[in-house]
CSV table of C-alpha atoms in Angstrom, one decimal:
chain,number,residue,atom,x,y,z
A,222,UNK,CA,-52.1,12.7,-71.5
A,223,UNK,CA,-54.1,13.9,-68.1
A,224,UNK,CA,-54.0,17.5,-67.2
A,225,UNK,CA,-52.5,18.1,-64.1
A,226,UNK,CA,-54.5,21.0,-62.1
A,227,UNK,CA,-52.6,24.4,-62.8
A,228,UNK,CA,-50.9,23.1,-65.4
A,229,UNK,CA,-50.7,24.1,-69.6
A,230,UNK,CA,-51.7,21.9,-72.0
A,231,UNK,CA,-49.6,19.6,-74.0
A,232,UNK,CA,-48.5,20.0,-77.2
A,233,UNK,CA,-50.2,16.5,-77.6
A,234,UNK,CA,-53.1,18.0,-76.2
A,235,UNK,CA,-53.0,21.5,-78.3
A,236,UNK,CA,-51.9,19.8,-81.6
A,237,UNK,CA,-53.0,16.0,-81.9
A,238,UNK,CA,-56.3,14.8,-82.5
A,239,UNK,CA,-58.9,13.3,-80.1
A,240,UNK,CA,-58.9,10.7,-81.7
A,241,UNK,CA,-56.0,9.3,-79.9
A,242,UNK,CA,-56.6,6.2,-76.8
A,243,UNK,CA,-53.9,4.5,-75.7
A,244,UNK,CA,-52.8,7.6,-74.2
A,245,UNK,CA,-55.1,8.6,-72.8
A,246,UNK,CA,-55.3,4.8,-70.7
A,247,UNK,CA,-51.0,5.3,-70.2
A,248,UNK,CA,-50.5,8.9,-69.2
A,249,UNK,CA,-47.1,9.7,-69.5
A,250,UNK,CA,-44.8,10.3,-72.2
A,251,UNK,CA,-43.0,7.0,-73.2
A,252,UNK,CA,-39.1,7.4,-74.5
A,253,UNK,CA,-37.0,4.4,-74.8
A,254,UNK,CA,-37.6,0.4,-74.4
A,255,UNK,CA,-35.8,-2.9,-74.3
A,256,UNK,CA,-37.0,-6.3,-74.3
A,257,UNK,CA,-39.8,-6.2,-72.6
A,258,UNK,CA,-40.2,-3.0,-70.5
A,259,UNK,CA,-40.2,0.6,-72.0
A,260,UNK,CA,-39.1,3.2,-69.8
A,261,UNK,CA,-40.9,7.3,-69.2
A,262,UNK,CA,-38.7,10.4,-69.9
A,263,UNK,CA,-38.3,10.0,-66.1
A,264,UNK,CA,-36.8,7.1,-66.0
A,265,UNK,CA,-40.0,5.0,-64.5
A,266,UNK,CA,-39.9,1.4,-66.2
A,267,UNK,CA,-43.2,-0.3,-67.3
A,268,UNK,CA,-43.4,-4.1,-67.6
A,269,UNK,CA,-44.7,-4.3,-71.3
A,270,UNK,CA,-48.3,-7.0,-70.9
A,271,UNK,CA,-49.5,-5.2,-74.5
A,272,UNK,CA,-46.7,-5.2,-76.5
A,273,UNK,CA,-47.8,-3.2,-79.3
A,274,UNK,CA,-51.1,-4.8,-79.7
A,275,UNK,CA,-49.0,-8.3,-80.6
A,276,UNK,CA,-46.9,-5.9,-83.5
A,277,UNK,CA,-43.7,-6.8,-80.6
A,278,UNK,CA,-43.9,-10.3,-80.6
A,279,UNK,CA,-40.5,-10.1,-80.0
A,280,UNK,CA,-39.9,-7.6,-77.6
A,281,UNK,CA,-38.8,-4.0,-78.3
A,282,UNK,CA,-35.5,-3.6,-79.7
A,283,UNK,CA,-34.5,-7.1,-79.8
A,284,UNK,CA,-30.3,-7.3,-80.4
A,285,UNK,CA,-31.2,-10.3,-82.9
A,286,UNK,CA,-33.3,-7.7,-85.5
A,287,UNK,CA,-31.7,-4.5,-84.8
A,288,UNK,CA,-28.2,-5.8,-85.8
A,289,UNK,CA,-29.2,-6.1,-88.9
A,290,UNK,CA,-31.5,-3.6,-89.8
A,291,UNK,CA,-28.2,-1.4,-88.9
A,292,UNK,CA,-26.1,-2.9,-90.5
A,293,UNK,CA,-28.8,-2.7,-93.7
A,294,UNK,CA,-29.4,1.3,-93.7
A,295,UNK,CA,-25.8,1.9,-92.7
A,296,UNK,CA,-24.7,0.5,-96.3
A,297,UNK,CA,-27.6,2.5,-97.5
A,298,UNK,CA,-29.7,-0.5,-98.4
A,299,UNK,CA,-33.5,0.3,-100.5
A,300,UNK,CA,-36.0,1.5,-98.2
A,301,UNK,CA,-38.8,2.5,-100.3
A,302,UNK,CA,-39.1,-0.4,-102.9
A,303,UNK,CA,-43.1,-0.5,-103.9
A,304,UNK,CA,-43.6,-3.9,-105.6
A,305,UNK,CA,-40.1,-3.6,-107.6
A,306,UNK,CA,-37.4,-7.2,-106.9
A,307,UNK,CA,-34.5,-5.8,-104.1
A,308,UNK,CA,-32.1,-8.0,-102.5
A,309,UNK,CA,-34.3,-7.7,-98.8
A,310,UNK,CA,-37.6,-8.8,-100.7
A,311,UNK,CA,-35.6,-11.6,-101.8
A,312,UNK,CA,-34.2,-12.6,-99.0
A,313,UNK,CA,-37.5,-12.7,-97.3
A,314,UNK,CA,-39.2,-14.3,-99.4
A,315,UNK,CA,-36.7,-17.1,-99.8
A,316,UNK,CA,-36.6,-17.5,-95.3
A,317,UNK,CA,-40.3,-17.0,-95.5
A,318,UNK,CA,-40.9,-20.4,-97.9
A,319,UNK,CA,-37.5,-22.3,-96.4
A,320,UNK,CA,-38.5,-21.4,-92.6
A,321,UNK,CA,-42.8,-21.5,-92.5
A,322,UNK,CA,-44.4,-22.5,-95.6
A,323,UNK,CA,-42.3,-26.0,-97.0
A,324,UNK,CA,-41.8,-26.7,-93.2
A,325,UNK,CA,-45.5,-26.9,-92.9
A,326,UNK,CA,-46.8,-28.1,-96.4
A,327,UNK,CA,-48.2,-24.9,-96.9
A,328,UNK,CA,-49.0,-24.1,-100.5
A,329,UNK,CA,-49.2,-20.4,-100.4
A,330,UNK,CA,-48.6,-17.4,-102.8
A,331,UNK,CA,-47.4,-14.4,-100.8
A,332,UNK,CA,-48.8,-10.8,-102.0
A,333,UNK,CA,-47.5,-7.4,-100.2
A,334,UNK,CA,-50.5,-5.4,-100.2
A,335,UNK,CA,-49.8,-2.8,-97.8
A,336,UNK,CA,-48.0,-2.0,-94.8
A,337,UNK,CA,-51.4,-2.8,-92.0
A,338,UNK,CA,-53.8,-5.5,-91.0
A,339,UNK,CA,-56.9,-3.9,-93.0
A,340,UNK,CA,-54.4,-4.0,-95.8
A,341,UNK,CA,-54.4,-7.8,-95.8
A,342,UNK,CA,-58.0,-7.6,-95.1
A,343,UNK,CA,-59.0,-5.8,-97.9
A,344,UNK,CA,-57.3,-7.3,-100.1
A,345,UNK,CA,-58.0,-10.7,-99.3
A,346,UNK,CA,-62.0,-9.6,-99.5
A,347,UNK,CA,-61.2,-8.2,-102.9
A,348,UNK,CA,-59.3,-11.1,-104.2
A,349,UNK,CA,-62.2,-13.7,-103.0
A,350,UNK,CA,-65.0,-11.7,-104.6
A,351,UNK,CA,-62.8,-11.1,-107.6
A,352,UNK,CA,-62.4,-15.8,-107.6
A,353,UNK,CA,-66.0,-17.0,-107.2
A,354,UNK,CA,-67.8,-13.8,-108.7
A,355,UNK,CA,-70.0,-13.1,-105.0
A,356,UNK,CA,-70.4,-10.5,-103.1
A,357,UNK,CA,-71.2,-11.6,-99.6
A,358,UNK,CA,-68.2,-12.9,-97.2
A,359,UNK,CA,-69.0,-13.9,-93.6
A,360,UNK,CA,-67.7,-12.9,-90.6
A,361,UNK,CA,-68.4,-13.8,-86.7
A,362,UNK,CA,-70.0,-12.0,-83.8
A,363,UNK,CA,-67.7,-9.8,-82.1
A,364,UNK,CA,-65.2,-10.5,-84.9
A,365,UNK,CA,-62.4,-7.4,-85.6
A,366,UNK,CA,-61.0,-7.4,-88.7
A,367,UNK,CA,-59.7,-3.6,-89.8
A,368,UNK,CA,-61.2,-0.2,-89.4
A,369,UNK,CA,-61.2,0.1,-93.1
A,370,UNK,CA,-64.9,0.6,-94.6
A,371,UNK,CA,-64.4,-3.2,-96.3
A,372,UNK,CA,-62.8,-4.4,-92.6
A,373,UNK,CA,-65.3,-2.4,-90.8
A,374,UNK,CA,-67.5,-4.3,-92.4
A,375,UNK,CA,-67.0,-7.3,-90.9
A,376,UNK,CA,-66.8,-6.5,-87.3
A,377,UNK,CA,-68.7,-6.9,-85.3
A,378,UNK,CA,-68.6,-3.9,-82.6
A,379,UNK,CA,-71.3,-1.4,-82.9
A,380,UNK,CA,-69.0,1.3,-82.1
A,381,UNK,CA,-66.3,0.6,-84.8
A,382,UNK,CA,-68.5,0.6,-87.2
A,383,UNK,CA,-70.7,3.2,-86.5
A,384,UNK,CA,-67.0,5.2,-87.1
A,385,UNK,CA,-68.2,4.7,-90.8
A,386,UNK,CA,-70.6,7.0,-91.7
A,387,UNK,CA,-72.0,4.9,-93.9
A,388,UNK,CA,-74.0,1.3,-94.8
A,389,UNK,CA,-71.4,-1.7,-94.5
A,390,UNK,CA,-72.8,-4.1,-96.9
A,391,UNK,CA,-71.9,-7.2,-98.2
A,392,UNK,CA,-71.3,-9.0,-95.0
A,393,UNK,CA,-73.8,-11.2,-92.8
A,394,UNK,CA,-72.0,-12.2,-89.3
A,395,UNK,CA,-72.7,-15.9,-87.7
A,396,UNK,CA,-72.5,-16.7,-84.1
A,397,UNK,CA,-68.8,-17.7,-82.9
A,398,UNK,CA,-68.3,-20.6,-81.4
A,399,UNK,CA,-69.5,-20.2,-77.7
A,400,UNK,CA,-71.4,-17.5,-78.4
A,401,UNK,CA,-74.7,-19.5,-78.2
A,402,UNK,CA,-73.8,-21.3,-75.1
A,403,UNK,CA,-73.3,-25.0,-76.5
A,404,UNK,CA,-77.6,-24.6,-77.0
A,405,UNK,CA,-77.2,-25.4,-80.6
A,406,UNK,CA,-75.1,-27.8,-82.3
A,407,UNK,CA,-72.0,-25.7,-84.4
A,408,UNK,CA,-73.2,-24.4,-87.7
A,409,UNK,CA,-76.7,-25.4,-87.7
A,410,UNK,CA,-78.5,-22.3,-88.4
A,411,UNK,CA,-75.4,-21.0,-90.9
A,412,UNK,CA,-75.8,-24.5,-92.6
A,413,UNK,CA,-79.5,-24.0,-92.8
A,414,UNK,CA,-79.7,-20.2,-94.2
A,415,UNK,CA,-77.4,-21.7,-97.0
A,416,UNK,CA,-79.6,-24.4,-98.2
A,417,UNK,CA,-83.0,-22.7,-98.1
A,418,UNK,CA,-83.6,-21.0,-101.1
A,419,UNK,CA,-85.7,-18.5,-99.2
A,420,UNK,CA,-83.2,-17.5,-96.5
A,421,UNK,CA,-82.0,-14.4,-97.9
A,422,UNK,CA,-78.6,-15.2,-97.7
A,423,UNK,CA,-76.4,-15.0,-101.1
A,424,UNK,CA,-74.0,-17.7,-102.0
A,425,UNK,CA,-71.1,-16.5,-99.7
A,426,UNK,CA,-67.9,-15.8,-101.6
A,427,UNK,CA,-66.1,-16.4,-98.7
A,428,UNK,CA,-65.7,-17.0,-94.8
A,429,UNK,CA,-63.4,-15.2,-92.7
A,430,UNK,CA,-62.3,-15.8,-88.6
A,431,UNK,CA,-60.0,-15.2,-86.0
A,432,UNK,CA,-59.1,-18.3,-84.0
A,433,UNK,CA,-58.9,-16.5,-81.2
A,434,UNK,CA,-61.2,-13.3,-80.9
A,435,UNK,CA,-58.4,-10.8,-79.9
A,436,UNK,CA,-60.6,-6.9,-79.5
A,437,UNK,CA,-64.1,-9.1,-79.2
A,438,UNK,CA,-62.8,-10.3,-75.7
A,439,UNK,CA,-60.2,-12.9,-75.7
A,440,UNK,CA,-62.9,-15.7,-77.7
A,441,UNK,CA,-61.1,-18.8,-78.5
A,442,UNK,CA,-62.2,-20.8,-80.9
A,443,UNK,CA,-62.2,-24.9,-80.6
A,444,UNK,CA,-60.4,-26.8,-82.7
A,445,UNK,CA,-63.5,-28.8,-83.6
A,446,UNK,CA,-65.3,-25.9,-83.9
A,447,UNK,CA,-63.0,-25.2,-86.9
A,448,UNK,CA,-62.3,-28.0,-88.8
A,449,UNK,CA,-65.9,-27.9,-88.9
A,450,UNK,CA,-65.6,-24.3,-90.3
A,451,UNK,CA,-63.2,-25.7,-92.9
A,452,UNK,CA,-65.2,-28.5,-94.1
A,453,UNK,CA,-68.3,-26.6,-94.2
A,454,UNK,CA,-66.3,-24.3,-96.2
A,455,UNK,CA,-65.3,-27.2,-98.6
A,456,UNK,CA,-68.8,-28.9,-99.0
A,457,UNK,CA,-70.6,-25.4,-100.1
A,458,UNK,CA,-68.3,-23.9,-102.5
A,459,UNK,CA,-66.5,-21.0,-100.0
A,460,UNK,CA,-63.1,-19.7,-99.7
A,461,UNK,CA,-61.9,-20.1,-95.9
A,462,UNK,CA,-59.3,-16.9,-94.7
A,463,UNK,CA,-58.2,-16.9,-91.6
A,464,UNK,CA,-57.3,-13.6,-89.7
A,465,UNK,CA,-53.7,-14.1,-88.4
A,466,UNK,CA,-53.0,-10.6,-87.9
A,467,UNK,CA,-52.9,-10.7,-83.9
A,468,UNK,CA,-52.5,-14.4,-83.3
A,469,UNK,CA,-50.4,-15.3,-85.7
A,470,UNK,CA,-46.1,-15.7,-86.1
A,471,UNK,CA,-46.4,-17.5,-82.7
A,472,UNK,CA,-48.6,-15.9,-80.4
A,473,UNK,CA,-50.1,-19.3,-79.5
A,474,UNK,CA,-47.4,-20.8,-80.3
A,475,UNK,CA,-47.3,-22.4,-83.6
A,476,UNK,CA,-46.4,-20.0,-86.3
A,477,UNK,CA,-50.0,-20.0,-87.6
A,478,UNK,CA,-53.2,-20.4,-85.3
A,479,UNK,CA,-54.6,-22.4,-87.3
A,480,UNK,CA,-51.8,-25.8,-86.8
A,481,UNK,CA,-53.6,-26.7,-83.8
A,482,UNK,CA,-56.6,-27.2,-85.8
A,483,UNK,CA,-54.8,-28.9,-88.4
A,484,UNK,CA,-56.7,-27.3,-91.2
A,485,UNK,CA,-55.6,-25.1,-94.4
A,486,UNK,CA,-57.3,-22.2,-94.8
A,487,UNK,CA,-57.5,-20.7,-98.4
A,488,UNK,CA,-56.3,-17.2,-97.6
A,489,UNK,CA,-54.3,-16.2,-94.8
A,490,UNK,CA,-53.7,-12.3,-93.6
A,491,UNK,CA,-50.9,-11.6,-91.6
A,492,UNK,CA,-49.2,-8.6,-90.0
A,493,UNK,CA,-48.5,-7.0,-87.0
A,494,UNK,CA,-45.5,-9.3,-85.9
A,495,UNK,CA,-44.4,-10.4,-89.6
A,496,UNK,CA,-42.2,-7.6,-89.7
A,497,UNK,CA,-40.6,-8.6,-85.5
A,498,UNK,CA,-39.7,-5.1,-85.2
A,499,UNK,CA,-42.7,-3.0,-85.1
A,500,UNK,CA,-42.1,-1.6,-88.8
A,501,UNK,CA,-45.4,-1.8,-90.7
A,502,UNK,CA,-45.8,-4.5,-93.0
A,503,UNK,CA,-48.2,-7.1,-94.0
A,504,UNK,CA,-49.3,-10.2,-96.4
A,505,UNK,CA,-52.1,-11.7,-97.8
A,506,UNK,CA,-51.3,-15.3,-98.7
A,507,UNK,CA,-53.5,-17.4,-100.6
A,508,UNK,CA,-53.8,-20.6,-102.4
A,509,UNK,CA,-51.6,-20.3,-106.0
A,510,UNK,CA,-54.4,-21.7,-107.9
A,511,UNK,CA,-56.3,-18.2,-106.6
A,512,UNK,CA,-53.4,-15.9,-107.9
A,513,UNK,CA,-55.5,-14.5,-110.2
A,514,UNK,CA,-54.7,-11.5,-110.0
A,515,UNK,CA,-53.6,-8.4,-113.4
A,516,UNK,CA,-50.5,-6.7,-112.7
A,517,UNK,CA,-51.1,-3.4,-110.2
A,518,UNK,CA,-54.8,-4.6,-109.8
A,519,UNK,CA,-54.4,-4.0,-106.5
A,520,UNK,CA,-51.0,-2.3,-105.2
A,521,UNK,CA,-50.0,0.4,-102.4
A,522,UNK,CA,-46.9,2.7,-102.0
A,523,UNK,CA,-45.8,1.9,-98.9
A,524,UNK,CA,-46.1,-1.7,-99.6
A,525,UNK,CA,-42.6,-2.3,-100.2
A,526,UNK,CA,-40.9,-1.7,-96.7
A,527,UNK,CA,-37.4,-2.9,-97.3
A,528,UNK,CA,-36.2,-2.0,-93.8
A,529,UNK,CA,-39.1,-4.0,-92.1
A,530,UNK,CA,-38.1,-7.4,-95.1
A,531,UNK,CA,-34.5,-7.2,-92.9
A,532,UNK,CA,-36.1,-7.8,-89.6
A,533,UNK,CA,-39.0,-9.9,-90.5
A,534,UNK,CA,-36.5,-12.2,-92.0
A,535,UNK,CA,-33.9,-12.0,-88.9
A,536,UNK,CA,-37.1,-13.1,-86.2
A,537,UNK,CA,-38.0,-15.8,-89.0
A,538,UNK,CA,-33.8,-17.0,-88.8
A,539,UNK,CA,-33.7,-16.7,-85.0
A,540,UNK,CA,-36.4,-17.9,-84.2
A,541,UNK,CA,-38.3,-20.1,-86.6
A,542,UNK,CA,-35.7,-22.6,-87.9
A,543,UNK,CA,-36.8,-25.0,-85.0
A,544,UNK,CA,-39.1,-25.5,-82.4
A,545,UNK,CA,-37.6,-23.8,-78.9
A,546,UNK,CA,-39.8,-20.4,-79.4
A,547,UNK,CA,-43.1,-22.7,-80.2
A,548,UNK,CA,-42.3,-24.9,-77.3
A,549,UNK,CA,-41.3,-21.8,-74.6
A,550,UNK,CA,-44.5,-20.5,-75.5
A,551,UNK,CA,-46.4,-23.0,-74.2
A,552,UNK,CA,-44.5,-23.5,-71.0
A,553,UNK,CA,-45.2,-20.0,-70.6
A,554,UNK,CA,-49.1,-20.5,-71.5
A,555,UNK,CA,-49.4,-23.9,-68.5
A,556,UNK,CA,-47.6,-21.0,-66.1
A,557,UNK,CA,-49.9,-18.2,-67.2
A,558,UNK,CA,-53.3,-20.3,-66.7
A,559,UNK,CA,-52.2,-21.3,-63.7
A,560,UNK,CA,-51.5,-18.3,-62.3
A,561,UNK,CA,-55.1,-17.1,-63.5
A,562,UNK,CA,-56.9,-19.8,-62.0
A,563,UNK,CA,-56.0,-19.3,-59.2
A,564,UNK,CA,-56.5,-15.5,-59.1
A,565,UNK,CA,-60.0,-16.7,-60.2
A,566,UNK,CA,-60.7,-19.4,-57.5
A,567,UNK,CA,-63.7,-18.9,-55.7
A,568,UNK,CA,-64.3,-15.6,-57.3
A,569,UNK,CA,-67.0,-17.0,-60.2
A,570,UNK,CA,-70.2,-16.0,-58.1
A,571,UNK,CA,-68.3,-12.3,-58.2
A,572,UNK,CA,-67.9,-12.5,-62.0
A,573,UNK,CA,-64.1,-13.4,-62.6
A,574,UNK,CA,-63.2,-15.9,-65.4
A,575,UNK,CA,-60.5,-16.4,-67.4
A,576,UNK,CA,-59.4,-17.5,-70.9
A,577,UNK,CA,-57.0,-18.1,-73.5
A,578,UNK,CA,-54.3,-20.0,-75.7
A,579,UNK,CA,-50.7,-19.7,-76.0
A,580,UNK,CA,-49.5,-15.9,-75.3
A,581,UNK,CA,-52.9,-14.6,-75.2
A,582,UNK,CA,-54.9,-14.7,-72.6
A,583,UNK,CA,-58.3,-12.6,-70.9
A,584,UNK,CA,-59.2,-11.8,-67.5
A,585,UNK,CA,-63.3,-11.4,-68.1
A,586,UNK,CA,-65.1,-9.0,-65.3
A,587,UNK,CA,-69.0,-9.5,-64.6
A,588,UNK,CA,-68.8,-6.1,-62.9
A,589,UNK,CA,-69.2,-3.0,-65.6
A,590,UNK,CA,-66.4,-1.1,-65.9
A,591,UNK,CA,-63.9,-3.3,-63.4
A,592,UNK,CA,-62.0,-4.3,-66.4
A,593,UNK,CA,-61.1,-0.8,-66.3
A,594,UNK,CA,-60.2,0.0,-62.7
A,595,UNK,CA,-57.7,-2.9,-63.0
A,596,UNK,CA,-55.9,-1.4,-66.2
A,597,UNK,CA,-55.9,2.3,-64.9
A,598,UNK,CA,-54.5,0.4,-61.2
A,599,UNK,CA,-52.0,-1.8,-63.4
A,600,UNK,CA,-50.6,0.9,-65.2
A,601,UNK,CA,-49.8,2.9,-61.6
A,602,UNK,CA,-48.5,-0.3,-60.7
A,603,UNK,CA,-45.5,-0.4,-63.7
A,604,UNK,CA,-47.6,-2.9,-65.9
A,605,UNK,CA,-49.6,-2.1,-68.7
A,606,UNK,CA,-52.5,-3.8,-69.9
A,607,UNK,CA,-55.8,-3.4,-72.1
A,608,UNK,CA,-59.2,-4.2,-72.1
A,609,UNK,CA,-60.3,-5.7,-75.1
A,610,UNK,CA,-64.1,-7.1,-75.3
A,611,UNK,CA,-67.8,-5.1,-76.9
A,612,UNK,CA,-68.2,-3.3,-73.7
A,613,UNK,CA,-64.2,-3.3,-72.1
A,614,UNK,CA,-65.1,-5.9,-69.9
A,615,UNK,CA,-62.1,-7.8,-70.5
A,616,UNK,CA,-58.7,-7.5,-69.3
A,617,UNK,CA,-56.2,-8.5,-72.4
A,618,UNK,CA,-52.4,-10.2,-71.4
A,619,UNK,CA,-50.4,-10.0,-74.4
A,620,UNK,CA,-46.8,-10.3,-72.8
A,621,UNK,CA,-44.2,-10.6,-75.3
A,622,UNK,CA,-43.3,-14.2,-76.3
A,623,UNK,CA,-40.2,-13.8,-75.3
A,624,UNK,CA,-40.5,-12.3,-71.6
A,625,UNK,CA,-38.5,-14.2,-69.0
A,626,UNK,CA,-40.3,-16.3,-66.4
A,627,UNK,CA,-38.8,-13.6,-64.2
A,628,UNK,CA,-40.9,-10.9,-65.7
A,629,UNK,CA,-43.8,-13.1,-66.5
A,630,UNK,CA,-44.3,-13.8,-62.8
A,631,UNK,CA,-43.5,-10.0,-62.1
A,632,UNK,CA,-46.5,-9.3,-64.3
A,633,UNK,CA,-48.8,-11.4,-63.2
A,634,UNK,CA,-48.4,-10.5,-59.4
A,635,UNK,CA,-48.9,-6.7,-60.4
A,636,UNK,CA,-51.9,-8.2,-62.4
A,637,UNK,CA,-52.9,-9.6,-59.3
A,638,UNK,CA,-52.4,-6.6,-56.7
A,639,UNK,CA,-54.3,-4.5,-59.7
A,640,UNK,CA,-58.0,-6.9,-59.1
A,641,UNK,CA,-57.6,-7.2,-55.4
A,642,UNK,CA,-57.1,-3.1,-55.2
A,643,UNK,CA,-59.9,-2.4,-57.5
A,644,UNK,CA,-61.9,-5.1,-55.4
């Protein structure tokens, strides 16, 4: 919260930790939200192209999810359930199986590891090491997998890694798709290390990958690269983990972001929009034969957030019984791509470029600080967007999947104005 000259410090500045971040970029106090808009305490509207960092794929206070939640709470439904069997959990599991797993032929067991994405990643790492008896896990340049120690060891960002305060071990980073600019065949370096007993690389238990690196700068892996990675893991006896925490639940069009590539990972992590309503919830999915857990071997006090089961079930029923949302997302992706193409046309030499899939897009600026300036100006004009990338060089667009065409055009128009105003 930015102080106005002569004003008294707010409670956010006097009581809340200095670790706060988003409130510094958006210096106002938000009060309510609906659909694709937030409103501050003065009633000023902001179009939301941030969507809770991908936790609000279906928008704010979506009526199709809110009504079942209110009904559940009004009937004194179980709120906190650890891993006890409840009617809310049963309905979610039945719906997830019938709406997501069975139509895709996915052979997964469902684990509730804890309330956040990093809990799901930690569970995936622990499971991979238990199944294989090996320690090393391979991740990729510019990856982001979470802020707890195991997840942080997989993360590429130097600033985030430095916050650990201890060595981050048992991981190895490899080049993500396009990292070497196409000058080296895919996985040449990786496979050479695997086959050379003198390379110093211990045989990995698993490889973890994001199909689109959101925090890393909206880096999009090609379908053929993902297929090559899946083949490499299969040939070299490594489990393939897809981190779909931000890109799953329809963000790229299909429910899972890896569907386009036609691969079936051994393990998948989900969080963010799996609850549908911004309620804490995460899943770790894995092939049945990998389910070697002992009872209680991995647990968490808040892994049974039953209100989240209720809204997750409602979201699956409302949006994933047919292909309507997928088709709409892919259509709107074309709308975003066209707008960004027009915005960057003729400016490539000035350091502007774009990339993305579905409804996640990045607008990259070569000049340091430009992306942050664009985000600041966008906020002043009534649009919430954030930066990503190792140098905050990318403006990331992450609107709700339920955004209307008019709202999408409005947000893209504000972005174009912000870009012009900061030139």
